[in-house]
Coordinates of C-alpha atoms and ligand atoms in Angstrom, one line a residue:
M55 CA 0.1 0.0 0.0
K56 CA 1.1 3.4 -0.7
K57 CA 2.0 5.8 2.1
K58 CA -0.9 8.4 2.2
L59 CA -3.7 6.0 1.6
A60 CA -4.9 6.1 5.2
V61 CA -5.3 9.9 5.1
L62 CA -7.5 9.7 1.9
L63 CA -9.6 6.9 3.3
A64 CA -10.6 9.1 6.2
G65 CA -11.2 11.9 3.9
T66 CA -13.5 9.9 1.6
M67 CA -15.7 8.2 4.6
V68 CA -18.1 11.1 4.5
M69 CA -18.7 10.7 0.8
A70 CA -18.9 6.9 1.0
S71 CA -21.5 7.1 3.6
L72 CA -23.6 9.0 0.9
V73 CA -24.2 5.5 -0.5
G74 CA -26.2 4.3 2.5
C75 CA -28.4 7.5 2.4
G76 CA -29.5 7.4 -1.2
G77 CA -32.8 5.4 -0.5
N78 CA -31.7 2.5 -2.5
D79 CA -32.8 -0.9 -1.0
A80 CA -31.1 -3.2 -3.4
A81 CA -30.1 -6.4 -1.6
P82 CA -26.4 -6.5 -1.0
A83 CA -24.4 -8.1 -3.8
T84 CA -22.1 -11.0 -3.3
N85 CA -19.1 -12.1 -5.0
D86 CA -21.0 -14.9 -6.9
A87 CA -20.6 -15.3 -10.6
P88 CA -22.9 -13.1 -12.8
A89 CA -26.3 -14.8 -13.4
A90 CA -26.5 -18.0 -15.3
E91 CA -27.6 -18.3 -19.0
P92 CA -31.4 -18.0 -19.6
A93 CA -33.2 -21.3 -19.5
A94 CA -35.0 -20.5 -22.9
A95 CA -34.3 -18.8 -26.1
E96 CA -31.4 -21.0 -27.1
E97 CA -31.2 -19.5 -30.7
D98 CA -31.1 -15.9 -29.9
T99 CA -29.1 -16.4 -26.7
A100 CA -26.5 -18.0 -29.1
E101 CA -26.6 -14.6 -31.1
L102 CA -26.1 -12.8 -27.9
E103 CA -23.3 -15.0 -27.0
E104 CA -21.2 -13.7 -29.8
E105 CA -21.0 -10.6 -28.2
V106 CA -20.3 -11.7 -24.9
E107 CA -16.7 -11.9 -24.1
A108 CA -16.4 -12.5 -20.4
E109 CA -17.1 -15.1 -18.0
A110 CA -16.7 -14.4 -14.3
P111 CA -13.1 -14.9 -13.4
A112 CA -12.4 -17.8 -11.0
D113 CA -12.7 -17.1 -7.3
D114 CA -9.0 -17.8 -6.5
A115 CA -7.9 -15.1 -9.0
E116 CA -10.3 -12.5 -7.5
E117 CA -9.4 -13.2 -3.8
A118 CA -5.6 -13.6 -3.9
P119 CA -3.9 -10.8 -2.4
A120 CA -0.8 -9.4 -4.2
A121 CA 2.1 -12.0 -4.7
S122 CA 4.3 -10.1 -2.5
G123 CA 1.8 -10.0 0.4
D124 CA 1.4 -6.5 0.1
V125 CA -2.0 -5.0 0.4
I126 CA -3.1 -3.5 -2.9
S127 CA -4.4 0.1 -2.7
V128 CA -7.3 0.7 -5.1
G129 CA -9.2 4.2 -5.7
F130 CA -12.7 3.9 -7.0
A131 CA -14.4 7.0 -8.5
Q132 CA -17.9 5.8 -8.4
V133 CA -20.6 7.7 -10.5
G134 CA -22.9 8.1 -7.4
H135 CA -26.0 6.5 -5.9
E136 CA -28.6 7.4 -8.4
S137 CA -30.1 4.0 -8.7
D138 CA -30.5 0.5 -7.3
W139 CA -28.0 -0.7 -9.9
R140 CA -25.4 1.7 -8.5
A141 CA -26.0 0.5 -5.1
A142 CA -25.3 -3.1 -6.1
N143 CA -22.4 -2.2 -8.1
T144 CA -20.9 -0.3 -5.2
Q145 CA -21.6 -3.1 -2.8
N146 CA -19.9 -5.5 -5.3
Y147 CA -16.8 -3.3 -5.3
Q148 CA -16.8 -3.2 -1.5
D149 CA -17.2 -6.9 -1.1
T150 CA -14.6 -7.7 -3.7
F151 CA -11.8 -5.0 -2.9
S152 CA -12.0 -6.0 0.8
A153 CA -9.2 -6.2 3.3
A154 CA -9.8 -9.8 3.6
N155 CA -9.1 -10.1 -0.1
G156 CA -5.9 -8.2 0.3
Y157 CA -7.0 -4.7 -0.9
E158 CA -7.5 -1.3 0.6
L159 CA -10.4 0.4 -1.1
A160 CA -10.6 4.2 -1.2
F161 CA -14.2 5.0 -2.3
V162 CA -15.5 8.3 -3.5
D163 CA -19.2 8.8 -4.3
A164 CA -19.2 11.6 -6.9
D165 CA -23.0 12.3 -6.7
N166 CA -23.3 12.6 -10.5
D167 CA -21.0 15.7 -10.4
N168 CA -18.2 15.7 -13.1
A169 CA -15.9 18.0 -11.2
V170 CA -16.1 16.0 -7.9
Q171 CA -15.3 12.8 -9.8
L172 CA -12.2 14.6 -11.5
E173 CA -11.3 15.8 -8.1
A174 CA -11.6 12.3 -6.7
V175 CA -9.2 10.9 -9.4
R176 CA -6.7 13.8 -8.7
G177 CA -7.0 12.9 -5.1
F178 CA -6.0 9.2 -5.7
I179 CA -3.1 10.3 -7.7
Q180 CA -1.7 12.5 -4.9
Q181 CA -2.3 9.6 -2.6
E182 CA -0.1 7.3 -4.8
V183 CA -2.7 4.5 -4.8
D184 CA -1.8 1.4 -6.8
Y185 CA -4.6 1.3 -9.2
I186 CA -7.5 3.6 -10.1
C187 CA -11.0 2.5 -11.1
I188 CA -13.3 5.0 -12.6
A189 CA -16.9 4.5 -13.5
P190 CA -17.1 7.8 -15.6
I191 CA -20.3 9.9 -15.2
E192 CA -19.9 11.1 -18.7
T193 CA -17.8 9.9 -21.8
A194 CA -16.1 13.3 -22.5
G195 CA -13.4 15.2 -20.6
W196 CA -11.0 12.5 -19.4
D197 CA -7.8 12.9 -21.4
T198 CA -6.0 15.3 -19.1
V199 CA -6.6 13.6 -15.7
L200 CA -5.9 10.3 -17.3
Q201 CA -2.5 11.6 -18.6
E202 CA -1.8 12.8 -15.0
A203 CA -2.3 9.3 -13.8
Q204 CA -0.3 7.8 -16.5
D205 CA 2.5 10.4 -15.8
A206 CA 2.4 9.3 -12.1
G207 CA 2.5 5.6 -13.1
I208 CA -0.7 4.7 -11.7
P209 CA -2.7 2.1 -13.9
V210 CA -6.2 3.1 -14.6
L211 CA -9.3 0.9 -15.2
I212 CA -12.3 2.2 -16.9
V213 CA -15.2 0.4 -15.3
D214 CA -19.0 0.1 -16.2
R215 CA -19.2 3.0 -18.6
S216 CA -16.8 4.0 -21.2
V217 CA -14.8 7.1 -22.1
D218 CA -13.9 9.0 -25.3
A219 CA -10.3 9.3 -24.4
D220 CA -7.2 7.9 -26.0
P221 CA -7.2 4.2 -25.1
S222 CA -3.5 4.4 -24.4
L223 CA -4.3 6.5 -21.4
Y224 CA -5.9 3.5 -19.5
E225 CA -5.4 -0.3 -19.2
T226 CA -8.5 -1.7 -19.9
Q227 CA -12.3 -0.9 -20.0
I228 CA -14.8 -3.4 -18.3
G229 CA -18.5 -3.0 -18.7
C230 CA -21.8 -4.1 -20.3
D231 CA -22.1 -3.5 -24.2
M232 CA -24.8 -0.7 -23.9
I233 CA -25.4 -0.6 -27.7
A234 CA -26.2 -4.4 -27.6
E235 CA -28.6 -3.7 -24.6
G236 CA -30.4 -1.1 -26.8
E237 CA -30.6 -3.4 -29.7
M238 CA -31.9 -6.2 -27.4
A239 CA -34.7 -3.9 -26.4
G240 CA -35.7 -2.9 -29.9
N241 CA -35.5 -6.6 -31.2
W242 CA -37.6 -7.8 -28.4
L243 CA -40.3 -5.1 -29.2
A244 CA -40.2 -6.1 -32.8
E245 CA -40.9 -9.7 -31.9
Y246 CA -43.7 -8.8 -29.4
L247 CA -45.5 -6.2 -31.7
D248 CA -45.1 -8.5 -34.7
G249 CA -45.8 -5.7 -37.3
A250 CA -48.1 -3.6 -35.2
E251 CA -47.7 0.3 -34.8
A252 CA -45.6 1.7 -32.0
K253 CA -45.9 5.3 -30.7
I254 CA -42.9 5.3 -28.3
L255 CA -41.9 7.7 -25.5
S256 CA -38.4 7.4 -24.2
I257 CA -37.1 8.3 -20.9
E258 CA -33.3 8.4 -21.4
G259 CA -30.6 8.1 -18.6
S260 CA -28.1 10.9 -17.7
V261 CA -27.1 13.1 -20.4
G262 CA -23.5 12.2 -21.8
A263 CA -23.2 9.0 -20.0
S264 CA -22.4 6.1 -22.3
A265 CA -25.1 4.0 -20.8
T266 CA -27.6 6.6 -22.3
L267 CA -25.9 7.0 -25.5
G268 CA -25.3 3.5 -26.4
R269 CA -29.0 2.3 -25.2
T270 CA -30.3 5.2 -27.3
E271 CA -28.1 4.3 -30.3
G272 CA -28.9 0.7 -30.1
F273 CA -32.7 0.9 -29.7
N274 CA -32.8 3.5 -32.6
N275 CA -30.9 1.1 -34.9
I276 CA -33.8 -1.1 -34.7
V277 CA -36.5 1.8 -34.8
A278 CA -35.0 2.6 -38.1
Q279 CA -35.9 -0.9 -39.5
H280 CA -39.4 -0.3 -38.5
S281 CA -41.4 2.3 -40.5
E282 CA -44.6 1.5 -38.5
W283 CA -42.9 2.7 -35.5
E284 CA -42.3 6.4 -34.3
V285 CA -40.3 7.8 -31.3
L286 CA -42.5 10.7 -30.3
D287 CA -40.3 12.1 -27.8
S288 CA -36.9 11.3 -25.8
Q289 CA -35.9 13.1 -22.8
S290 CA -33.5 12.5 -19.8
G291 CA -34.8 11.1 -16.7
D292 CA -31.2 11.2 -15.0
F293 CA -31.4 7.4 -14.2
T294 CA -33.6 8.2 -11.1
Q295 CA -37.1 7.6 -9.9
A296 CA -37.8 11.1 -9.5
G297 CA -36.5 11.9 -12.9
G298 CA -38.6 9.2 -14.5
Q299 CA -41.8 10.3 -12.8
E300 CA -41.3 14.2 -13.8
V301 CA -40.6 13.2 -17.4
M302 CA -43.6 10.8 -17.7
E303 CA -45.8 13.5 -16.1
S304 CA -44.8 15.9 -18.6
Y305 CA -45.2 13.4 -21.5
I306 CA -48.7 12.6 -20.3
K307 CA -49.6 16.4 -20.6
S308 CA -48.1 16.5 -24.2
Y309 CA -49.2 13.2 -25.6
S310 CA -52.5 11.6 -25.6
D311 CA -51.6 8.6 -28.1
F312 CA -48.8 6.3 -27.1
N313 CA -48.4 2.7 -26.5
V314 CA -44.8 2.0 -25.6
V315 CA -42.5 3.6 -22.6
V316 CA -39.0 2.9 -22.8
C317 CA -37.2 3.6 -19.5
Q318 CA -33.4 3.3 -19.6
N319 CA -33.2 2.1 -16.0
D320 CA -35.4 0.4 -13.5
N321 CA -35.6 3.4 -11.1
E322 CA -36.9 5.6 -14.0
A323 CA -39.6 2.8 -14.7
Y324 CA -40.8 3.0 -11.1
G325 CA -41.3 6.8 -11.5
A326 CA -42.9 6.4 -14.8
M327 CA -45.5 3.6 -13.5
D328 CA -46.3 6.2 -10.7
A329 CA -47.0 9.0 -13.1
M330 CA -49.2 6.6 -15.1
D331 CA -51.1 5.3 -12.0
A332 CA -51.9 8.8 -11.0
A333 CA -53.2 9.5 -14.5
G334 CA -55.4 6.2 -14.7
I335 CA -53.2 4.9 -17.7
T336 CA -52.9 1.1 -17.7
Y337 CA -49.5 -0.6 -18.5
G338 CA -47.8 -4.0 -18.5
V339 CA -49.1 -7.3 -20.0
D340 CA -52.7 -6.5 -19.1
G341 CA -52.5 -2.8 -20.0
D342 CA -52.6 -0.1 -22.7
V343 CA -48.9 0.6 -22.7
I344 CA -45.8 -1.6 -22.9
I345 CA -43.0 -0.9 -20.6
I346 CA -39.4 -1.7 -21.5
S347 CA -36.8 -1.2 -18.8
Y348 CA -33.3 -1.7 -18.4
D349 CA -31.1 -3.2 -15.3
A350 CA -33.1 -6.2 -14.3
T351 CA -32.5 -5.5 -10.7
H352 CA -34.3 -7.4 -8.1
D353 CA -37.3 -4.9 -7.8
G354 CA -37.4 -4.4 -11.5
L355 CA -37.7 -8.2 -12.0
Q356 CA -40.4 -8.3 -9.3
Y357 CA -42.5 -5.7 -11.4
T358 CA -41.7 -7.9 -14.5
L359 CA -42.9 -11.1 -12.7
D360 CA -46.0 -9.1 -11.5
G361 CA -46.6 -8.2 -15.3
K362 CA -46.0 -4.5 -14.9
I363 CA -42.9 -4.3 -16.7
N364 CA -43.2 -6.2 -20.0
C365 CA -39.5 -6.7 -20.9
D366 CA -36.4 -5.9 -18.6
I367 CA -33.0 -5.6 -20.2
E368 CA -30.2 -6.9 -17.9
C369 CA -27.2 -4.8 -17.1
N370 CA -25.2 -6.8 -14.8
P371 CA -23.6 -4.6 -11.9
L372 CA -21.5 -7.4 -10.6
Q373 CA -18.3 -6.3 -12.4
A374 CA -15.8 -5.9 -9.7
E375 CA -14.7 -9.6 -9.9
F376 CA -13.4 -8.6 -13.5
A377 CA -11.6 -5.5 -12.4
A378 CA -9.9 -7.6 -9.5
D379 CA -8.9 -10.2 -12.0
V380 CA -7.2 -7.4 -14.2
I381 CA -5.5 -6.1 -11.3
Q382 CA -4.1 -9.6 -10.3
K383 CA -2.9 -10.2 -13.7
L384 CA -1.0 -6.8 -13.9
Q385 CA 0.4 -7.5 -10.5
A386 CA 1.7 -11.0 -11.8
G387 CA 3.0 -9.1 -15.0
Q388 CA 0.6 -11.1 -17.3
A389 CA -1.2 -9.7 -20.2
I390 CA -4.8 -8.4 -20.0
D391 CA -7.5 -7.8 -22.3
A392 CA -8.1 -4.4 -23.7
Q393 CA -11.8 -4.7 -23.0
T394 CA -14.1 -7.0 -20.9
I395 CA -17.8 -7.2 -22.0
V396 CA -20.0 -8.2 -19.0
K397 CA -22.9 -10.4 -20.2
D398 CA -26.5 -9.5 -20.2
Q399 CA -29.7 -11.2 -20.9
A400 CA -33.4 -10.0 -21.4
F401 CA -36.5 -11.0 -19.1
V402 CA -40.0 -10.8 -19.9
A403 CA -43.3 -11.0 -17.9
P404 CA -45.3 -14.3 -17.6
G405 CA -47.6 -14.7 -20.5
I406 CA -45.2 -13.2 -22.9
T407 CA -43.5 -15.9 -25.3
S408 CA -40.2 -14.8 -26.5
S409 CA -37.4 -16.5 -28.5
M410 CA -34.7 -14.2 -27.2
A411 CA -35.6 -13.7 -23.4
T412 CA -36.2 -15.5 -20.1
T413 CA -39.8 -15.5 -18.9
M414 CA -39.9 -14.4 -15.2
T415 CA -40.6 -17.0 -12.7
Q416 CA -40.4 -16.8 -8.9
E417 CA -37.4 -19.3 -8.9
V418 CA -35.7 -16.7 -11.3
L419 CA -36.3 -13.9 -8.9
D420 CA -35.2 -15.8 -5.9
G421 CA -31.9 -16.6 -7.7
R422 CA -31.1 -12.9 -8.2
A423 CA -28.1 -11.7 -6.2
Y424 CA -28.9 -7.9 -6.6
Ligands
AHR656 O1 -24.0 2.7 -16.1 C1 -25.1 1.8 -15.8 C2 -26.3 2.5 -15.7 O2 -26.0 3.6 -14.6 C3 -27.7 1.9 -15.1 O3 -28.3 1.3 -16.0 C4 -28.2 2.8 -14.1 O4 -29.1 2.2 -13.3 C5 -27.0 3.6 -13.5 O5 -27.3 4.6 -12.8

């Protein structure tokens, strides 16, 4: 461990405690491997697997301390605590980069503030941590600070989301394929509607985030193949429940004729459902409006099992194992991959038959680690 980490840890305790105050009640994540393959949908799952590049690393790789016996210090600049997904992702990092596993984790919750996140990274550089993990709030604006980390000789891992920066400035990028997630949502809708018209309202995630940009691009790729579909509007709900509710309330005032609402995460979907409940609009398998969501967190899948969300596209938050595997390889002087794509799958409500998604059951929900 580098010398100044203890000071930094004390300094970041207050920010770290924000995670517990964010109102997220996702079940604590574990070090378990990401969810198993869907039981159904063999053919289209095979298609998805072509894009899948990563299985969870073996447990011994993720838990072994540095070969020298030294504690490895890791600074993690996290996006914030905006969603249940984020809470599960944070918990997964805290569980994986634990003292018992040979790490000292300095954690900063940037609360969706770019300036705070940049300062957090600069703080890690000053403290001379061994490795820095950044879950970038936005894709843009990273070259300078990444150059500073490289000049200081500190390897950087870009995690969860991606950056626009020169790839030579960081070691690797680990995360889900957001464009593929958007395409999965669009392809599922095409299968479900089977040629019927769609008037779509989209509630996007945070502006400038690769999760937002990728899901929007992927979904629009499929929209472009369907002249019978129309995207009426697309606005940011900031990946929060309050944001989803606010955008949906304003859509309800502006649009009287829509039959699909795409929410770019589960928390936004909860807000959108509240807004539609208040307006007397029905949704889900027995309703007038189809809801597509992303993340497939425990509560999102409960709503899917209840038939309120038609289709929930997974974004697996259990990614810390992959980061630990990269760090262990770098410690051992081994080659690492430039990119690790964490695998995702789609889930649909009972009563929906899909060739490309798993139909929700209580058993699937019970097996969910987050
Ligand atoms: O980057 C992953 C996205 O960020 C998740 O979909 C969302 O819930 C989170 O806040």
